[in-house]
Amino acid sequence: MVTTLESVDVVTVGVGWTGGIIAAECAKEGLKVVGLERGRERGTEDFTMVHDEYRYAVRYELMQDLSKETITFRNNRKQRALPMRQLGSFLLGEGLGGAGTHWNGQTWRFLPYDFEIKTMTDKKYGANKLSADYTIQDWGITYDELEPYFDRFEKTAGISGEDKNPFWGKRANGYPTPPMKKTPILQRFEKATTDLGLTPFMLPSANLSEAYENPDGQKINACQYCGFCERFGCEYGAKTSPEITVVPAAKETGNFEVKFNANVVEVMKEGDKVTGVRYYDTVTFEEFIQPANVVVLTSYVMNNAKLLMVSDIGQQYDPTTGQGTLGKNYAYQILPGATGFFEEQMNTFMGAGALGMSVDDFNGDAFDHGDLNFIHGASLSMTQTGSRPILSNPTPPDTPSWGADFKRASIENYTRTLGVGGQGASMPHKENFLALDSTYKDIYGVPLLQLTYNFTDQDRALHSYITEKTSNIVKEMGAKTVAARGSISDYDIVPYQTTHNTGGTIMGADPDTSVVNNFLQHWDAENLFVVGAGNFAHNGGYNPTGTVGALAYRCAEGVIRYSREGGSLA
Amino acid sequence: MAEKDKNFSRRDFLKTSGIATGALIGGGIIGGLIGANTNTKDTGTDAPGTSGGTKESSSSSVRGLTFFKSMAEFEVLSQATERIFPEDDLGPGAIGLSVPYFIDGQLAGSYGENSKEYMQGPFFEGEPTQGYQSRLKRNEMFQQGIQLMQQEAQSRFDTKFVDLNGEQMDEILTAFQDNEIKMRGVESQFFFRLLRQATLEGAYADPIYGGNTNMDGWRMKGFPGHQLAYINDIESEDFVEMDPKSIGMEH
Ligand SMILES: Cc1cc2nc3c(=O)[nH]c(=O)nc-3n(C[C@H](O)[C@H](O)[C@H](O)COP(=O)(O)OP(=O)(O)OC[C@H]3O[C@@H](n4cnc5c(N)ncnc54)[C@H](O)[C@@H]3O)c2cc1C
Ligand code: SF4
């Protein structure tokens, strides 16, 4: 028995950053919004026991329960895809706020270059810089068009930063709050990079440097540098997250309701419009249909793609023919870097998730790629996020991994190790894509999403180039031993890397090469919107959420306009 | 280098940090809830509910096995973890930190039962890049692994694992690490990685989980555990030493 509920103006699938932003903007305009969230309600009051590395960082208290649903993975089409049985490479969110609850808060805008990467690469390096296997394309929107939405997200989130980076796009306004404290560890990086002729600046942060009230009237507190940020919720309400900003803003209108324990399994479609979504109550397993005038998929990269696939909306990408767009251009990131072992003890256990300094001299097209066999680059950062003892056991090369020598070296170096890391951009490749798995299912009987992914030559070349740059910085910082990260071979889903998955539901100017238009409106169903990092046509050299937030504001504008005027907004 | 005075209350601290009072609801109730116990430095011994204490910690010093049923198996586990993280002049090893009790407790719970893992079939052996593909639960792996350690001790040295000297134990552990031991349903190197990781977890997790006795794991490493915040120390040029705190302690 399926129960059909009363229709609403807008339904969102998931209530993280994207769901929260859509809800707040639409509800403020008087639209009735329902957010369906498979996880539970939670908020600042639930984080009083949060300084617990074991529960939160090691056993993934706040993340997706894989016993209900996961993805399958293989490196290439010849392999059998197998389930990701435990979390590792990326940590998917679940519950109010999504991954925006346990993120670090490093909040970037992608570069102007990113949005027009194909045009700019062809213009500067000719059409054959990368082989045709790399499916790079422009995003159908420019940085300048997106600038007001970036500004909007940063104001909502109260981002702390300084406009000192010569390589990023022009900002209409400064950051809403000043940068975080420049600690001795960061000063070391600042001095070393300056001496090397690079241009360091404070990393833009959603761990706020001071108490702030955002334009919606929501208050965010000042970061206390507690050292338990990434993978944890903030007990002080100082790390901007959806549940302390956009979700309460939406609720205050009286037009927004969240239904928890609601796992959406299908987008309902009739002709060229969608009519609502079908979901299971995860407690009782009852089935419901929530009809809506507009459906917005805000359930992260993976589930957004999966829902379109199981609902048969759009054309699945086929790597053999190159036809189809759904699932195309999945990209991840590469993490070149170097670790330095120092003589003196430092306060490495103190910190905050987005406390850091960066240089962009090797990001985007800031340096000439004419003689290099790759494009794009990486932001290089020294972050002081707060090292915790279970997961942080740095040892110099050639130390055994257990026993007496290990114990001594790991204890000695815990407070004597600093690392400089690059967040390397990743270019889409025709063999990297998302599809539906034909074997494995979730507990609702719906096929799992299947990921086919491997690092490419472009990634490997970029990785080794950037690794050398990070080693130079660490050396310049005075390390007695520098350990550069080894070169990369195959992508491995086991160790944590980043939760910066992109693509699969890419945006663009042309329905033949993208899933949604630049209002994130589906080309095949005008009352369906899909928003998230899945819209990225490639992955850049930064964390994604600043750009995701901007796209969500753009999408909200689209939903509101569509609700008034109807039709395609492209 | 001097130890800083951490004797301000959370309430004072929040006041001085200009945090809106609303956050007190979120940030300020731990002390109120757990109160009663351990406020001063000399009670760095035991968090409430932890085992392995030395002082008058009443019922919390009662300790027993909740997963293993045989002391002999538990002793094998204990010795194996001690080889991974041995006692030395820096401080206690795995046994001194109650790591074996920590692991026993974890194996009895959701960790051992894989309750947050995708455990539906079919099961196939995969590439290493595809990760965990066993149908075994973690607690089944530990049981089997420990039995095999015993067997290896018998076949290689004709004695019990616990009666081996350190080098002999290391030889067996290395054989597991190098994937030379045939296990059913899982590769021995995977089990070894699990054992190593669980040992570190027990040494460094908050003592509320039964390991890291007296927070000595943290003390050795210079990690102060659960502190309210470092806003007043984050700019310090000197290394800051603090007596560690558990989330189970009032603050
Ligand atoms: C440990 C960690 C650190 C990070 N650090 C940073 C950082 O420093 N900077 C940065 O920019 N980004 C960071 N990120 C990434 C960032 O968290 C994400 O980009 C962002 O949260 C994505 O927002 P979203 O709304 O698209 O998805 P999510 O936050 O994942 O929200 C999606 C929601 O949808 C729900 N959902 C999914 N499927 C269904 C379904 N079928 N039915 C109903 N509900 C469903 C989920 O439960 C979830 O709540 C980090 C992520 C992690 C995990
Ligand atoms: S480091 Fe700052 S923002 Fe992060 S959890 Fe601690 S107080 Fe909150």
Short mmCIF file of N, CA, C and O in Angstrom, two decimals, chain A residues 284-371:
data_model
loop_
_atom_site.label_atom_id
_atom_site.label_comp_id
_atom_site.label_asym_id
_atom_site.label_seq_id
_atom_site.Cartn_x
_atom_site.Cartn_y
_atom_site.Cartn_z
N THR A 284 9.34 2.21 9.57
CA THR A 284 8.22 1.28 9.41
C THR A 284 8.22 0.56 8.06
O THR A 284 7.47 -0.38 7.85
N PHE A 285 9.02 1.07 7.15
CA PHE A 285 9.04 0.59 5.77
C PHE A 285 7.75 0.86 5.01
O PHE A 285 7.50 0.29 3.95
N GLU A 286 6.93 1.75 5.54
CA GLU A 286 5.74 2.17 4.77
C GLU A 286 6.18 2.98 3.56
O GLU A 286 7.16 3.69 3.61
N GLU A 287 5.38 2.90 2.50
CA GLU A 287 5.72 3.62 1.27
C GLU A 287 4.80 4.83 1.08
O GLU A 287 3.59 4.74 1.31
N PHE A 288 5.40 5.93 0.67
CA PHE A 288 4.62 7.15 0.46
C PHE A 288 4.96 7.76 -0.90
O PHE A 288 6.07 7.62 -1.38
N ILE A 289 3.99 8.47 -1.43
CA ILE A 289 4.28 9.33 -2.59
C ILE A 289 4.07 10.76 -2.15
O ILE A 289 3.03 11.11 -1.57
N GLN A 290 5.08 11.56 -2.37
CA GLN A 290 4.97 12.99 -2.07
C GLN A 290 4.87 13.73 -3.41
O GLN A 290 5.88 13.94 -4.09
N PRO A 291 3.66 14.11 -3.80
CA PRO A 291 3.53 14.86 -5.05
C PRO A 291 4.05 16.29 -4.87
O PRO A 291 3.97 16.84 -3.77
N ALA A 292 4.59 16.87 -5.92
CA ALA A 292 5.10 18.23 -5.85
C ALA A 292 5.10 18.86 -7.24
O ALA A 292 5.23 18.16 -8.24
N ASN A 293 4.97 20.19 -7.26
CA ASN A 293 5.06 20.90 -8.54
C ASN A 293 6.48 20.92 -9.07
O ASN A 293 6.69 20.92 -10.28
N VAL A 294 7.43 20.98 -8.14
CA VAL A 294 8.84 20.96 -8.53
C VAL A 294 9.57 19.96 -7.65
O VAL A 294 9.38 19.95 -6.43
N VAL A 295 10.40 19.13 -8.26
CA VAL A 295 11.25 18.21 -7.50
C VAL A 295 12.70 18.70 -7.63
O VAL A 295 13.16 18.99 -8.74
N VAL A 296 13.39 18.80 -6.50
CA VAL A 296 14.80 19.19 -6.55
C VAL A 296 15.63 18.08 -5.91
O VAL A 296 15.41 17.73 -4.74
N LEU A 297 16.55 17.53 -6.69
CA LEU A 297 17.42 16.49 -6.14
C LEU A 297 18.61 17.17 -5.47
O LEU A 297 19.41 17.84 -6.11
N THR A 298 18.69 16.99 -4.16
CA THR A 298 19.73 17.61 -3.34
C THR A 298 20.36 16.55 -2.45
O THR A 298 20.68 16.78 -1.30
N SER A 299 20.50 15.34 -3.01
CA SER A 299 20.89 14.19 -2.18
C SER A 299 22.33 13.76 -2.43
O SER A 299 22.66 12.61 -2.28
N TYR A 300 23.17 14.69 -2.82
CA TYR A 300 24.59 14.48 -3.07
C TYR A 300 24.82 13.82 -4.43
O TYR A 300 23.93 13.24 -5.03
N VAL A 301 26.07 13.90 -4.87
CA VAL A 301 26.50 13.41 -6.17
C VAL A 301 25.96 12.01 -6.48
O VAL A 301 25.37 11.77 -7.53
N MET A 302 26.19 11.11 -5.50
CA MET A 302 25.90 9.70 -5.75
C MET A 302 24.40 9.45 -5.90
O MET A 302 23.95 8.86 -6.87
N ASN A 303 23.65 9.91 -4.89
CA ASN A 303 22.23 9.58 -4.93
C ASN A 303 21.47 10.37 -5.99
O ASN A 303 20.48 9.90 -6.53
N ASN A 304 21.93 11.59 -6.28
CA ASN A 304 21.28 12.34 -7.36
C ASN A 304 21.36 11.57 -8.67
O ASN A 304 20.37 11.43 -9.39
N ALA A 305 22.55 11.07 -8.96
CA ALA A 305 22.72 10.31 -10.22
C ALA A 305 21.89 9.03 -10.17
O ALA A 305 21.20 8.67 -11.13
N LYS A 306 21.95 8.35 -9.03
CA LYS A 306 21.22 7.08 -8.91
C LYS A 306 19.71 7.26 -9.11
O LYS A 306 19.08 6.48 -9.82
N LEU A 307 19.16 8.30 -8.51
CA LEU A 307 17.71 8.50 -8.63
C LEU A 307 17.30 8.74 -10.08
O LEU A 307 16.26 8.24 -10.53
N LEU A 308 18.10 9.51 -10.81
CA LEU A 308 17.78 9.73 -12.22
C LEU A 308 17.85 8.41 -12.99
O LEU A 308 17.01 8.13 -13.84
N MET A 309 18.85 7.60 -12.66
CA MET A 309 19.02 6.33 -13.38
C MET A 309 17.87 5.36 -13.09
O MET A 309 17.29 4.80 -14.00
N VAL A 310 17.54 5.19 -11.81
CA VAL A 310 16.47 4.22 -11.50
C VAL A 310 15.11 4.74 -11.96
O VAL A 310 14.20 3.96 -12.20
N SER A 311 14.98 6.05 -12.09
CA SER A 311 13.71 6.61 -12.55
C SER A 311 13.67 6.77 -14.06
O SER A 311 12.69 7.27 -14.62
N ASP A 312 14.76 6.37 -14.71
CA ASP A 312 14.84 6.39 -16.17
C ASP A 312 14.61 7.80 -16.74
O ASP A 312 13.85 7.97 -17.68
N ILE A 313 15.28 8.77 -16.15
CA ILE A 313 15.18 10.14 -16.65
C ILE A 313 16.53 10.54 -17.22
O ILE A 313 17.53 10.55 -16.52
N GLY A 314 16.55 10.85 -18.51
CA GLY A 314 17.79 11.18 -19.19
C GLY A 314 18.43 9.96 -19.81
O GLY A 314 17.96 8.83 -19.60
N GLN A 315 19.48 10.19 -20.58
CA GLN A 315 20.12 9.06 -21.27
C GLN A 315 21.43 8.68 -20.58
O GLN A 315 22.33 9.50 -20.45
N GLN A 316 21.49 7.40 -20.19
CA GLN A 316 22.69 6.88 -19.53
C GLN A 316 23.91 7.01 -20.46
O GLN A 316 23.85 6.66 -21.63
N TYR A 317 25.02 7.46 -19.91
CA TYR A 317 26.28 7.56 -20.66
C TYR A 317 26.82 6.17 -20.97
O TYR A 317 26.82 5.28 -20.12
N ASP A 318 27.29 6.01 -22.18
CA ASP A 318 27.88 4.74 -22.60
C ASP A 318 29.32 4.99 -23.05
O ASP A 318 29.56 5.66 -24.06
N PRO A 319 30.30 4.47 -22.33
CA PRO A 319 31.70 4.76 -22.65
C PRO A 319 32.14 4.19 -24.00
O PRO A 319 33.11 4.65 -24.58
N THR A 320 31.43 3.18 -24.50
CA THR A 320 31.80 2.61 -25.79
C THR A 320 31.47 3.57 -26.94
O THR A 320 32.28 3.80 -27.83
N THR A 321 30.28 4.13 -26.88
CA THR A 321 29.84 5.01 -27.97
C THR A 321 30.08 6.48 -27.66
O THR A 321 30.06 7.33 -28.54
N GLY A 322 30.24 6.78 -26.37
CA GLY A 322 30.35 8.19 -25.98
C GLY A 322 28.99 8.88 -25.94
O GLY A 322 28.89 10.07 -25.67
N GLN A 323 27.93 8.11 -26.22
CA GLN A 323 26.57 8.68 -26.21
C GLN A 323 26.04 8.77 -24.79
O GLN A 323 26.44 8.00 -23.92
N GLY A 324 25.09 9.67 -24.60
CA GLY A 324 24.43 9.79 -23.30
C GLY A 324 25.22 10.71 -22.38
O GLY A 324 26.43 10.89 -22.54
N THR A 325 24.53 11.29 -21.43
CA THR A 325 25.19 12.26 -20.54
C THR A 325 25.09 11.88 -19.06
O THR A 325 25.90 12.31 -18.25
N LEU A 326 24.09 11.07 -18.70
CA LEU A 326 23.87 10.76 -17.28
C LEU A 326 24.95 9.79 -16.79
O LEU A 326 25.09 8.68 -17.32
N GLY A 327 25.69 10.21 -15.80
CA GLY A 327 26.78 9.39 -15.28
C GLY A 327 28.14 9.76 -15.84
O GLY A 327 29.17 9.28 -15.39
N LYS A 328 28.13 10.66 -16.82
CA LYS A 328 29.37 11.06 -17.50
C LYS A 328 30.19 12.03 -16.65
O LYS A 328 29.66 12.77 -15.84
N ASN A 329 31.50 12.03 -16.91
CA ASN A 329 32.42 13.00 -16.30
C ASN A 329 32.50 12.91 -14.78
O ASN A 329 32.68 13.93 -14.10
N TYR A 330 32.37 11.72 -14.24
CA TYR A 330 32.65 11.58 -12.81
C TYR A 330 34.14 11.89 -12.62
O TYR A 330 34.99 11.41 -13.39
N ALA A 331 34.46 12.67 -11.63
CA ALA A 331 35.88 12.95 -11.33
C ALA A 331 36.08 12.99 -9.82
O ALA A 331 35.14 13.19 -9.04
N TYR A 332 37.32 12.77 -9.44
CA TYR A 332 37.65 12.80 -8.01
C TYR A 332 38.77 13.81 -7.85
O TYR A 332 38.79 14.83 -8.56
N GLN A 333 39.72 13.59 -7.00
CA GLN A 333 40.85 14.50 -6.89
C GLN A 333 42.10 13.70 -6.61
O GLN A 333 42.04 12.54 -6.23
N ILE A 334 43.23 14.35 -6.77
CA ILE A 334 44.49 13.70 -6.41
C ILE A 334 45.15 14.55 -5.33
O ILE A 334 44.96 15.75 -5.28
N LEU A 335 45.90 13.90 -4.48
CA LEU A 335 46.44 14.58 -3.31
C LEU A 335 47.96 14.45 -3.22
O LEU A 335 48.48 13.71 -2.40
N PRO A 336 48.65 15.20 -4.05
CA PRO A 336 50.10 15.22 -3.91
C PRO A 336 50.48 15.92 -2.61
O PRO A 336 49.67 16.67 -2.06
N GLY A 337 51.67 15.68 -2.12
CA GLY A 337 52.05 16.37 -0.89
C GLY A 337 53.36 15.87 -0.35
O GLY A 337 53.96 14.93 -0.89
N ALA A 338 53.81 16.53 0.70
CA ALA A 338 55.06 16.12 1.34
C ALA A 338 54.95 16.37 2.84
O ALA A 338 54.28 17.30 3.28
N THR A 339 55.60 15.49 3.59
CA THR A 339 55.57 15.57 5.04
C THR A 339 56.96 15.96 5.52
O THR A 339 57.95 15.42 5.03
N GLY A 340 57.01 16.86 6.49
CA GLY A 340 58.30 17.24 7.06
C GLY A 340 58.40 16.81 8.51
O GLY A 340 57.44 16.97 9.28
N PHE A 341 59.53 16.25 8.88
CA PHE A 341 59.78 15.88 10.27
C PHE A 341 60.75 16.90 10.86
O PHE A 341 61.82 17.14 10.29
N PHE A 342 60.35 17.49 11.98
CA PHE A 342 61.10 18.61 12.55
C PHE A 342 61.74 18.23 13.88
O PHE A 342 61.35 17.24 14.51
N GLU A 343 62.69 19.07 14.32
CA GLU A 343 63.34 18.84 15.61
C GLU A 343 62.42 19.17 16.77
O GLU A 343 62.34 18.44 17.74
N GLU A 344 61.78 20.32 16.66
CA GLU A 344 61.09 20.85 17.83
C GLU A 344 59.63 20.42 17.87
O GLU A 344 59.01 20.15 16.85
N GLN A 345 59.07 20.40 19.09
CA GLN A 345 57.66 20.06 19.25
C GLN A 345 56.79 21.26 18.90
O GLN A 345 57.14 22.39 19.22
N MET A 346 55.66 20.98 18.27
CA MET A 346 54.73 22.05 17.91
C MET A 346 53.33 21.66 18.35
O MET A 346 53.04 20.49 18.57
N ASN A 347 52.46 22.66 18.45
CA ASN A 347 51.11 22.40 18.96
C ASN A 347 50.21 21.85 17.86
O ASN A 347 49.17 22.43 17.53
N THR A 348 50.59 20.72 17.35
CA THR A 348 49.86 20.15 16.21
C THR A 348 48.48 19.64 16.58
O THR A 348 47.65 19.42 15.72
N PHE A 349 48.26 19.43 17.88
CA PHE A 349 46.95 18.90 18.29
C PHE A 349 45.90 20.00 18.38
O PHE A 349 44.72 19.73 18.52
N MET A 350 46.33 21.27 18.34
CA MET A 350 45.38 22.38 18.34
C MET A 350 45.02 22.69 16.90
O MET A 350 45.83 22.47 16.00
N GLY A 351 43.85 23.25 16.69
CA GLY A 351 43.56 23.64 15.32
C GLY A 351 42.09 23.78 15.05
O GLY A 351 41.25 23.76 15.96
N ALA A 352 41.79 23.93 13.78
CA ALA A 352 40.41 24.02 13.31
C ALA A 352 40.38 23.52 11.88
O ALA A 352 41.39 23.58 11.18
N GLY A 353 39.21 23.04 11.46
CA GLY A 353 39.11 22.36 10.17
C GLY A 353 39.58 23.16 8.98
O GLY A 353 40.09 22.62 8.01
N ALA A 354 39.37 24.47 9.02
CA ALA A 354 39.74 25.30 7.87
C ALA A 354 40.81 26.31 8.25
O ALA A 354 40.96 27.34 7.61
N LEU A 355 41.57 26.01 9.29
CA LEU A 355 42.67 26.87 9.68
C LEU A 355 43.87 26.54 8.79
O LEU A 355 44.44 25.47 8.90
N GLY A 356 44.22 27.48 7.92
CA GLY A 356 45.31 27.16 7.01
C GLY A 356 45.74 28.34 6.18
O GLY A 356 45.10 29.39 6.17
N MET A 357 46.86 28.16 5.51
CA MET A 357 47.30 29.11 4.50
C MET A 357 47.57 28.36 3.21
O MET A 357 47.91 27.17 3.24
N SER A 358 47.43 29.05 2.10
CA SER A 358 47.55 28.40 0.80
C SER A 358 48.34 29.26 -0.17
O SER A 358 48.49 30.46 0.05
N VAL A 359 48.80 28.62 -1.23
CA VAL A 359 49.29 29.35 -2.40
C VAL A 359 48.60 28.76 -3.63
O VAL A 359 48.34 27.56 -3.70
N ASP A 360 48.32 29.64 -4.58
CA ASP A 360 47.65 29.21 -5.82
C ASP A 360 48.55 29.34 -7.04
O ASP A 360 48.07 29.25 -8.17
N ASP A 361 49.84 29.54 -6.79
CA ASP A 361 50.76 29.74 -7.92
C ASP A 361 50.83 28.55 -8.86
O ASP A 361 51.30 28.69 -10.00
N PHE A 362 50.40 27.37 -8.37
CA PHE A 362 50.43 26.18 -9.22
C PHE A 362 49.03 25.61 -9.45
O PHE A 362 48.85 24.43 -9.67
N ASN A 363 48.05 26.48 -9.35
CA ASN A 363 46.67 26.03 -9.55
C ASN A 363 46.16 26.57 -10.89
O ASN A 363 46.71 27.53 -11.43
N GLY A 364 45.12 25.94 -11.39
CA GLY A 364 44.50 26.42 -12.63
C GLY A 364 45.51 26.59 -13.74
O GLY A 364 46.36 25.72 -13.98
N ASP A 365 45.44 27.74 -14.40
CA ASP A 365 46.41 28.01 -15.46
C ASP A 365 47.32 29.16 -15.04
O ASP A 365 47.77 29.95 -15.87
N ALA A 366 47.63 29.23 -13.74
CA ALA A 366 48.48 30.29 -13.21
C ALA A 366 49.92 30.15 -13.70
O ALA A 366 50.69 31.09 -13.61
N PHE A 367 50.28 28.98 -14.16
CA PHE A 367 51.64 28.75 -14.68
C PHE A 367 51.52 28.16 -16.07
O PHE A 367 50.49 27.59 -16.43
N ASP A 368 52.57 28.30 -16.84
CA ASP A 368 52.48 27.86 -18.23
C ASP A 368 52.58 26.34 -18.35
O ASP A 368 53.50 25.72 -17.80
N HIS A 369 51.66 25.76 -19.08
CA HIS A 369 51.63 24.31 -19.26
C HIS A 369 52.19 23.89 -20.62
O HIS A 369 52.10 22.72 -20.99
N GLY A 370 52.72 24.87 -21.36
CA GLY A 370 53.18 24.59 -22.72
C GLY A 370 54.08 23.37 -22.83
O GLY A 370 53.90 22.52 -23.70
N ASP A 371 55.02 23.25 -21.89
CA ASP A 371 55.96 22.12 -21.95
C ASP A 371 55.58 20.98 -21.02
O ASP A 371 56.37 20.07 -20.78
#
